[in-house]
JSON list of C-alpha atoms in Angstrom, two decimals:
[
{"chain": "A", "resi": 1, "resn": "UNK", "atom": "CA", "xyz": [0.00, 0.00, 0.00]},
{"chain": "A", "resi": 2, "resn": "UNK", "atom": "CA", "xyz": [1.61, 3.20, -1.15]},
{"chain": "A", "resi": 3, "resn": "UNK", "atom": "CA", "xyz": [-0.89, 6.04, -1.41]},
{"chain": "A", "resi": 4, "resn": "UNK", "atom": "CA", "xyz": [-4.28, 7.09, -0.09]},
{"chain": "A", "resi": 5, "resn": "UNK", "atom": "CA", "xyz": [-7.03, 8.75, -2.13]},
{"chain": "A", "resi": 6, "resn": "UNK", "atom": "CA", "xyz": [-10.16, 9.99, -0.42]},
{"chain": "A", "resi": 7, "resn": "UNK", "atom": "CA", "xyz": [-13.14, 10.25, -2.80]},
{"chain": "A", "resi": 8, "resn": "UNK", "atom": "CA", "xyz": [-16.00, 12.71, -2.26]},
{"chain": "A", "resi": 9, "resn": "UNK", "atom": "CA", "xyz": [-19.18, 13.34, -4.23]},
{"chain": "A", "resi": 10, "resn": "UNK", "atom": "CA", "xyz": [-19.98, 16.95, -5.18]},
{"chain": "A", "resi": 11, "resn": "UNK", "atom": "CA", "xyz": [-23.05, 18.44, -6.80]},
{"chain": "A", "resi": 12, "resn": "UNK", "atom": "CA", "xyz": [-21.17, 20.95, -9.01]},
{"chain": "A", "resi": 13, "resn": "UNK", "atom": "CA", "xyz": [-17.55, 20.13, -9.78]},
{"chain": "A", "resi": 14, "resn": "UNK", "atom": "CA", "xyz": [-16.68, 23.59, -11.11]},
{"chain": "A", "resi": 15, "resn": "UNK", "atom": "CA", "xyz": [-18.17, 25.40, -8.09]},
{"chain": "A", "resi": 16, "resn": "UNK", "atom": "CA", "xyz": [-16.31, 23.03, -5.77]},
{"chain": "A", "resi": 17, "resn": "UNK", "atom": "CA", "xyz": [-13.05, 23.63, -7.63]},
{"chain": "A", "resi": 18, "resn": "UNK", "atom": "CA", "xyz": [-13.48, 27.41, -7.25]},
{"chain": "A", "resi": 19, "resn": "UNK", "atom": "CA", "xyz": [-14.41, 27.07, -3.55]},
{"chain": "A", "resi": 20, "resn": "UNK", "atom": "CA", "xyz": [-11.33, 25.02, -2.66]},
{"chain": "A", "resi": 21, "resn": "UNK", "atom": "CA", "xyz": [-9.09, 27.22, -4.80]},
{"chain": "A", "resi": 22, "resn": "UNK", "atom": "CA", "xyz": [-10.45, 30.33, -3.06]},
{"chain": "A", "resi": 23, "resn": "UNK", "atom": "CA", "xyz": [-9.63, 28.96, 0.40]},
{"chain": "A", "resi": 24, "resn": "UNK", "atom": "CA", "xyz": [-6.09, 27.97, -0.56]},
{"chain": "A", "resi": 25, "resn": "UNK", "atom": "CA", "xyz": [-6.06, 24.28, -1.50]},
{"chain": "A", "resi": 26, "resn": "UNK", "atom": "CA", "xyz": [-3.54, 22.98, -4.03]},
{"chain": "A", "resi": 27, "resn": "UNK", "atom": "CA", "xyz": [-4.63, 20.76, -6.92]},
{"chain": "A", "resi": 28, "resn": "UNK", "atom": "CA", "xyz": [-3.38, 17.53, -8.43]},
{"chain": "A", "resi": 29, "resn": "UNK", "atom": "CA", "xyz": [-1.93, 18.15, -11.88]},
{"chain": "A", "resi": 30, "resn": "UNK", "atom": "CA", "xyz": [-4.12, 16.39, -14.41]},
{"chain": "A", "resi": 31, "resn": "UNK", "atom": "CA", "xyz": [-3.51, 15.22, -17.92]},
{"chain": "A", "resi": 32, "resn": "UNK", "atom": "CA", "xyz": [-5.75, 17.29, -20.20]},
{"chain": "A", "resi": 33, "resn": "UNK", "atom": "CA", "xyz": [-9.16, 18.70, -19.40]},
{"chain": "A", "resi": 34, "resn": "UNK", "atom": "CA", "xyz": [-11.29, 16.59, -17.12]},
{"chain": "A", "resi": 35, "resn": "UNK", "atom": "CA", "xyz": [-14.87, 17.45, -16.19]},
{"chain": "A", "resi": 36, "resn": "UNK", "atom": "CA", "xyz": [-15.29, 14.29, -14.10]},
{"chain": "A", "resi": 37, "resn": "UNK", "atom": "CA", "xyz": [-12.63, 14.82, -11.44]},
{"chain": "A", "resi": 38, "resn": "UNK", "atom": "CA", "xyz": [-10.78, 17.44, -9.41]},
{"chain": "A", "resi": 39, "resn": "UNK", "atom": "CA", "xyz": [-7.95, 16.32, -7.13]},
{"chain": "A", "resi": 40, "resn": "UNK", "atom": "CA", "xyz": [-7.02, 18.27, -4.00]},
{"chain": "A", "resi": 41, "resn": "UNK", "atom": "CA", "xyz": [-3.53, 17.70, -2.59]},
{"chain": "A", "resi": 42, "resn": "UNK", "atom": "CA", "xyz": [-3.10, 18.12, 1.17]},
{"chain": "A", "resi": 43, "resn": "UNK", "atom": "CA", "xyz": [0.10, 18.31, 3.20]},
{"chain": "A", "resi": 44, "resn": "UNK", "atom": "CA", "xyz": [3.67, 17.16, 2.86]},
{"chain": "A", "resi": 45, "resn": "UNK", "atom": "CA", "xyz": [2.59, 13.56, 2.38]},
{"chain": "A", "resi": 46, "resn": "UNK", "atom": "CA", "xyz": [0.31, 14.73, -0.41]},
{"chain": "A", "resi": 47, "resn": "UNK", "atom": "CA", "xyz": [-2.86, 12.96, 0.64]},
{"chain": "A", "resi": 48, "resn": "UNK", "atom": "CA", "xyz": [-5.26, 13.31, -2.25]},
{"chain": "A", "resi": 49, "resn": "UNK", "atom": "CA", "xyz": [-8.94, 14.14, -1.93]},
{"chain": "A", "resi": 50, "resn": "UNK", "atom": "CA", "xyz": [-10.68, 13.43, -5.23]},
{"chain": "A", "resi": 51, "resn": "UNK", "atom": "CA", "xyz": [-13.92, 15.29, -6.00]},
{"chain": "A", "resi": 52, "resn": "UNK", "atom": "CA", "xyz": [-16.35, 13.51, -8.33]},
{"chain": "A", "resi": 53, "resn": "UNK", "atom": "CA", "xyz": [-19.80, 14.53, -9.58]},
{"chain": "A", "resi": 54, "resn": "UNK", "atom": "CA", "xyz": [-22.53, 12.77, -7.58]},
{"chain": "A", "resi": 55, "resn": "UNK", "atom": "CA", "xyz": [-23.54, 10.41, -10.40]},
{"chain": "A", "resi": 56, "resn": "UNK", "atom": "CA", "xyz": [-19.94, 9.36, -11.11]},
{"chain": "A", "resi": 57, "resn": "UNK", "atom": "CA", "xyz": [-19.39, 8.70, -7.39]},
{"chain": "A", "resi": 58, "resn": "UNK", "atom": "CA", "xyz": [-22.59, 6.63, -7.12]},
{"chain": "A", "resi": 59, "resn": "UNK", "atom": "CA", "xyz": [-21.34, 4.59, -10.07]},
{"chain": "A", "resi": 60, "resn": "UNK", "atom": "CA", "xyz": [-18.21, 3.66, -8.07]},
{"chain": "A", "resi": 61, "resn": "UNK", "atom": "CA", "xyz": [-19.98, 2.82, -4.82]},
{"chain": "A", "resi": 62, "resn": "UNK", "atom": "CA", "xyz": [-23.25, 1.34, -6.14]},
{"chain": "A", "resi": 63, "resn": "UNK", "atom": "CA", "xyz": [-24.84, 2.97, -3.10]},
{"chain": "A", "resi": 64, "resn": "UNK", "atom": "CA", "xyz": [-26.94, 6.01, -2.16]},
{"chain": "A", "resi": 65, "resn": "UNK", "atom": "CA", "xyz": [-25.15, 9.17, -1.04]},
{"chain": "A", "resi": 66, "resn": "UNK", "atom": "CA", "xyz": [-25.37, 10.58, 2.47]},
{"chain": "A", "resi": 67, "resn": "UNK", "atom": "CA", "xyz": [-27.58, 13.66, 2.78]},
{"chain": "A", "resi": 68, "resn": "UNK", "atom": "CA", "xyz": [-25.07, 16.03, 4.39]},
{"chain": "A", "resi": 69, "resn": "UNK", "atom": "CA", "xyz": [-27.93, 18.35, 5.40]},
{"chain": "A", "resi": 70, "resn": "UNK", "atom": "CA", "xyz": [-29.19, 15.60, 7.72]},
{"chain": "A", "resi": 71, "resn": "UNK", "atom": "CA", "xyz": [-26.03, 13.77, 8.84]},
{"chain": "A", "resi": 72, "resn": "UNK", "atom": "CA", "xyz": [-22.24, 13.81, 8.77]},
{"chain": "A", "resi": 73, "resn": "UNK", "atom": "CA", "xyz": [-20.44, 11.02, 6.94]},
{"chain": "A", "resi": 74, "resn": "UNK", "atom": "CA", "xyz": [-16.89, 12.04, 7.91]},
{"chain": "A", "resi": 75, "resn": "UNK", "atom": "CA", "xyz": [-14.82, 14.85, 9.44]},
{"chain": "A", "resi": 76, "resn": "UNK", "atom": "CA", "xyz": [-11.54, 15.68, 7.69]},
{"chain": "A", "resi": 77, "resn": "UNK", "atom": "CA", "xyz": [-8.95, 17.15, 10.06]},
{"chain": "A", "resi": 78, "resn": "UNK", "atom": "CA", "xyz": [-6.07, 19.19, 8.68]},
{"chain": "A", "resi": 79, "resn": "UNK", "atom": "CA", "xyz": [-3.23, 20.70, 10.69]},
{"chain": "A", "resi": 80, "resn": "UNK", "atom": "CA", "xyz": [-2.07, 24.26, 10.04]},
{"chain": "A", "resi": 81, "resn": "UNK", "atom": "CA", "xyz": [1.01, 26.01, 11.43]},
{"chain": "A", "resi": 82, "resn": "UNK", "atom": "CA", "xyz": [-0.40, 29.04, 13.23]},
{"chain": "A", "resi": 83, "resn": "UNK", "atom": "CA", "xyz": [-3.56, 30.56, 14.68]},
{"chain": "A", "resi": 84, "resn": "UNK", "atom": "CA", "xyz": [-3.22, 33.37, 12.15]},
{"chain": "A", "resi": 85, "resn": "UNK", "atom": "CA", "xyz": [-3.18, 30.89, 9.25]},
{"chain": "A", "resi": 86, "resn": "UNK", "atom": "CA", "xyz": [-6.25, 29.13, 10.63]},
{"chain": "A", "resi": 87, "resn": "UNK", "atom": "CA", "xyz": [-8.11, 32.42, 11.10]},
{"chain": "A", "resi": 88, "resn": "UNK", "atom": "CA", "xyz": [-7.18, 33.47, 7.55]},
{"chain": "A", "resi": 89, "resn": "UNK", "atom": "CA", "xyz": [-8.50, 30.22, 6.06]},
{"chain": "A", "resi": 90, "resn": "UNK", "atom": "CA", "xyz": [-11.76, 30.50, 8.01]},
{"chain": "A", "resi": 91, "resn": "UNK", "atom": "CA", "xyz": [-12.15, 34.06, 6.68]},
{"chain": "A", "resi": 92, "resn": "UNK", "atom": "CA", "xyz": [-11.68, 32.72, 3.15]},
{"chain": "A", "resi": 93, "resn": "UNK", "atom": "CA", "xyz": [-14.24, 29.97, 3.81]},
{"chain": "A", "resi": 94, "resn": "UNK", "atom": "CA", "xyz": [-16.83, 32.60, 4.74]},
{"chain": "A", "resi": 95, "resn": "UNK", "atom": "CA", "xyz": [-16.03, 34.66, 1.63]},
{"chain": "A", "resi": 96, "resn": "UNK", "atom": "CA", "xyz": [-16.31, 31.56, -0.57]},
{"chain": "A", "resi": 97, "resn": "UNK", "atom": "CA", "xyz": [-19.82, 30.75, 0.78]},
{"chain": "A", "resi": 98, "resn": "UNK", "atom": "CA", "xyz": [-18.76, 27.89, 3.04]},
{"chain": "A", "resi": 99, "resn": "UNK", "atom": "CA", "xyz": [-20.45, 27.34, 6.42]},
{"chain": "A", "resi": 100, "resn": "UNK", "atom": "CA", "xyz": [-18.41, 27.77, 9.61]},
{"chain": "A", "resi": 101, "resn": "UNK", "atom": "CA", "xyz": [-19.93, 25.41, 12.18]},
{"chain": "A", "resi": 102, "resn": "UNK", "atom": "CA", "xyz": [-17.11, 25.80, 14.72]},
{"chain": "A", "resi": 103, "resn": "UNK", "atom": "CA", "xyz": [-15.69, 29.30, 15.13]},
{"chain": "A", "resi": 104, "resn": "UNK", "atom": "CA", "xyz": [-11.95, 29.54, 15.82]},
{"chain": "A", "resi": 105, "resn": "UNK", "atom": "CA", "xyz": [-11.39, 28.83, 19.50]},
{"chain": "A", "resi": 106, "resn": "UNK", "atom": "CA", "xyz": [-9.14, 27.13, 22.00]},
{"chain": "A", "resi": 107, "resn": "UNK", "atom": "CA", "xyz": [-10.40, 23.80, 23.32]},
{"chain": "A", "resi": 108, "resn": "UNK", "atom": "CA", "xyz": [-8.51, 21.18, 25.33]},
{"chain": "A", "resi": 109, "resn": "UNK", "atom": "CA", "xyz": [-5.22, 22.91, 24.59]},
{"chain": "A", "resi": 110, "resn": "UNK", "atom": "CA", "xyz": [-5.78, 23.00, 20.80]},
{"chain": "A", "resi": 111, "resn": "UNK", "atom": "CA", "xyz": [-6.75, 25.96, 18.65]},
{"chain": "A", "resi": 112, "resn": "UNK", "atom": "CA", "xyz": [-9.20, 24.90, 15.99]},
{"chain": "A", "resi": 113, "resn": "UNK", "atom": "CA", "xyz": [-12.23, 25.62, 13.84]},
{"chain": "A", "resi": 114, "resn": "UNK", "atom": "CA", "xyz": [-14.67, 23.69, 11.66]},
{"chain": "A", "resi": 115, "resn": "UNK", "atom": "CA", "xyz": [-16.34, 24.40, 8.35]},
{"chain": "A", "resi": 116, "resn": "UNK", "atom": "CA", "xyz": [-18.55, 22.71, 5.79]},
{"chain": "A", "resi": 117, "resn": "UNK", "atom": "CA", "xyz": [-17.83, 22.99, 2.08]},
{"chain": "A", "resi": 118, "resn": "UNK", "atom": "CA", "xyz": [-20.49, 23.68, -0.58]},
{"chain": "A", "resi": 119, "resn": "UNK", "atom": "CA", "xyz": [-21.68, 20.05, -0.43]},
{"chain": "A", "resi": 120, "resn": "UNK", "atom": "CA", "xyz": [-21.85, 19.86, 3.36]},
{"chain": "A", "resi": 121, "resn": "UNK", "atom": "CA", "xyz": [-18.66, 17.81, 3.83]},
{"chain": "A", "resi": 122, "resn": "UNK", "atom": "CA", "xyz": [-17.14, 18.79, 7.17]},
{"chain": "A", "resi": 123, "resn": "UNK", "atom": "CA", "xyz": [-13.54, 19.93, 7.62]},
{"chain": "A", "resi": 124, "resn": "UNK", "atom": "CA", "xyz": [-11.66, 20.58, 10.85]},
{"chain": "A", "resi": 125, "resn": "UNK", "atom": "CA", "xyz": [-8.59, 22.84, 11.06]},
{"chain": "A", "resi": 126, "resn": "UNK", "atom": "CA", "xyz": [-6.19, 22.49, 13.99]},
{"chain": "A", "resi": 127, "resn": "UNK", "atom": "CA", "xyz": [-3.01, 24.20, 15.09]},
{"chain": "A", "resi": 128, "resn": "UNK", "atom": "CA", "xyz": [-0.82, 21.31, 16.26]}
]
């Protein structure tokens, strides 16, 4: 086992691409134009989060998608270097029409915040 890809369904691939670009994510370099996939690259180990249109994702899983308005399927936690960096990202999330469900705060010795992307997937930022 060499690499990990996390796959997420999204309702509008282009809007999701713009959202994640606006808040500072880096993208996987792709060969040619691809309207069926956007790859986010996270961290030094370059974990990849692959965004797929809902129908493409359902084709892979042969299963119904979670309604993120009613439940949470997963929480992605990402470390950042400083409180200032975390606060800046959360500001960008708000500007990009994301939903901040956990305002930046100190809890149990960690500074963190939580947000939901355009499709309701939940992300957690932590200063480690």
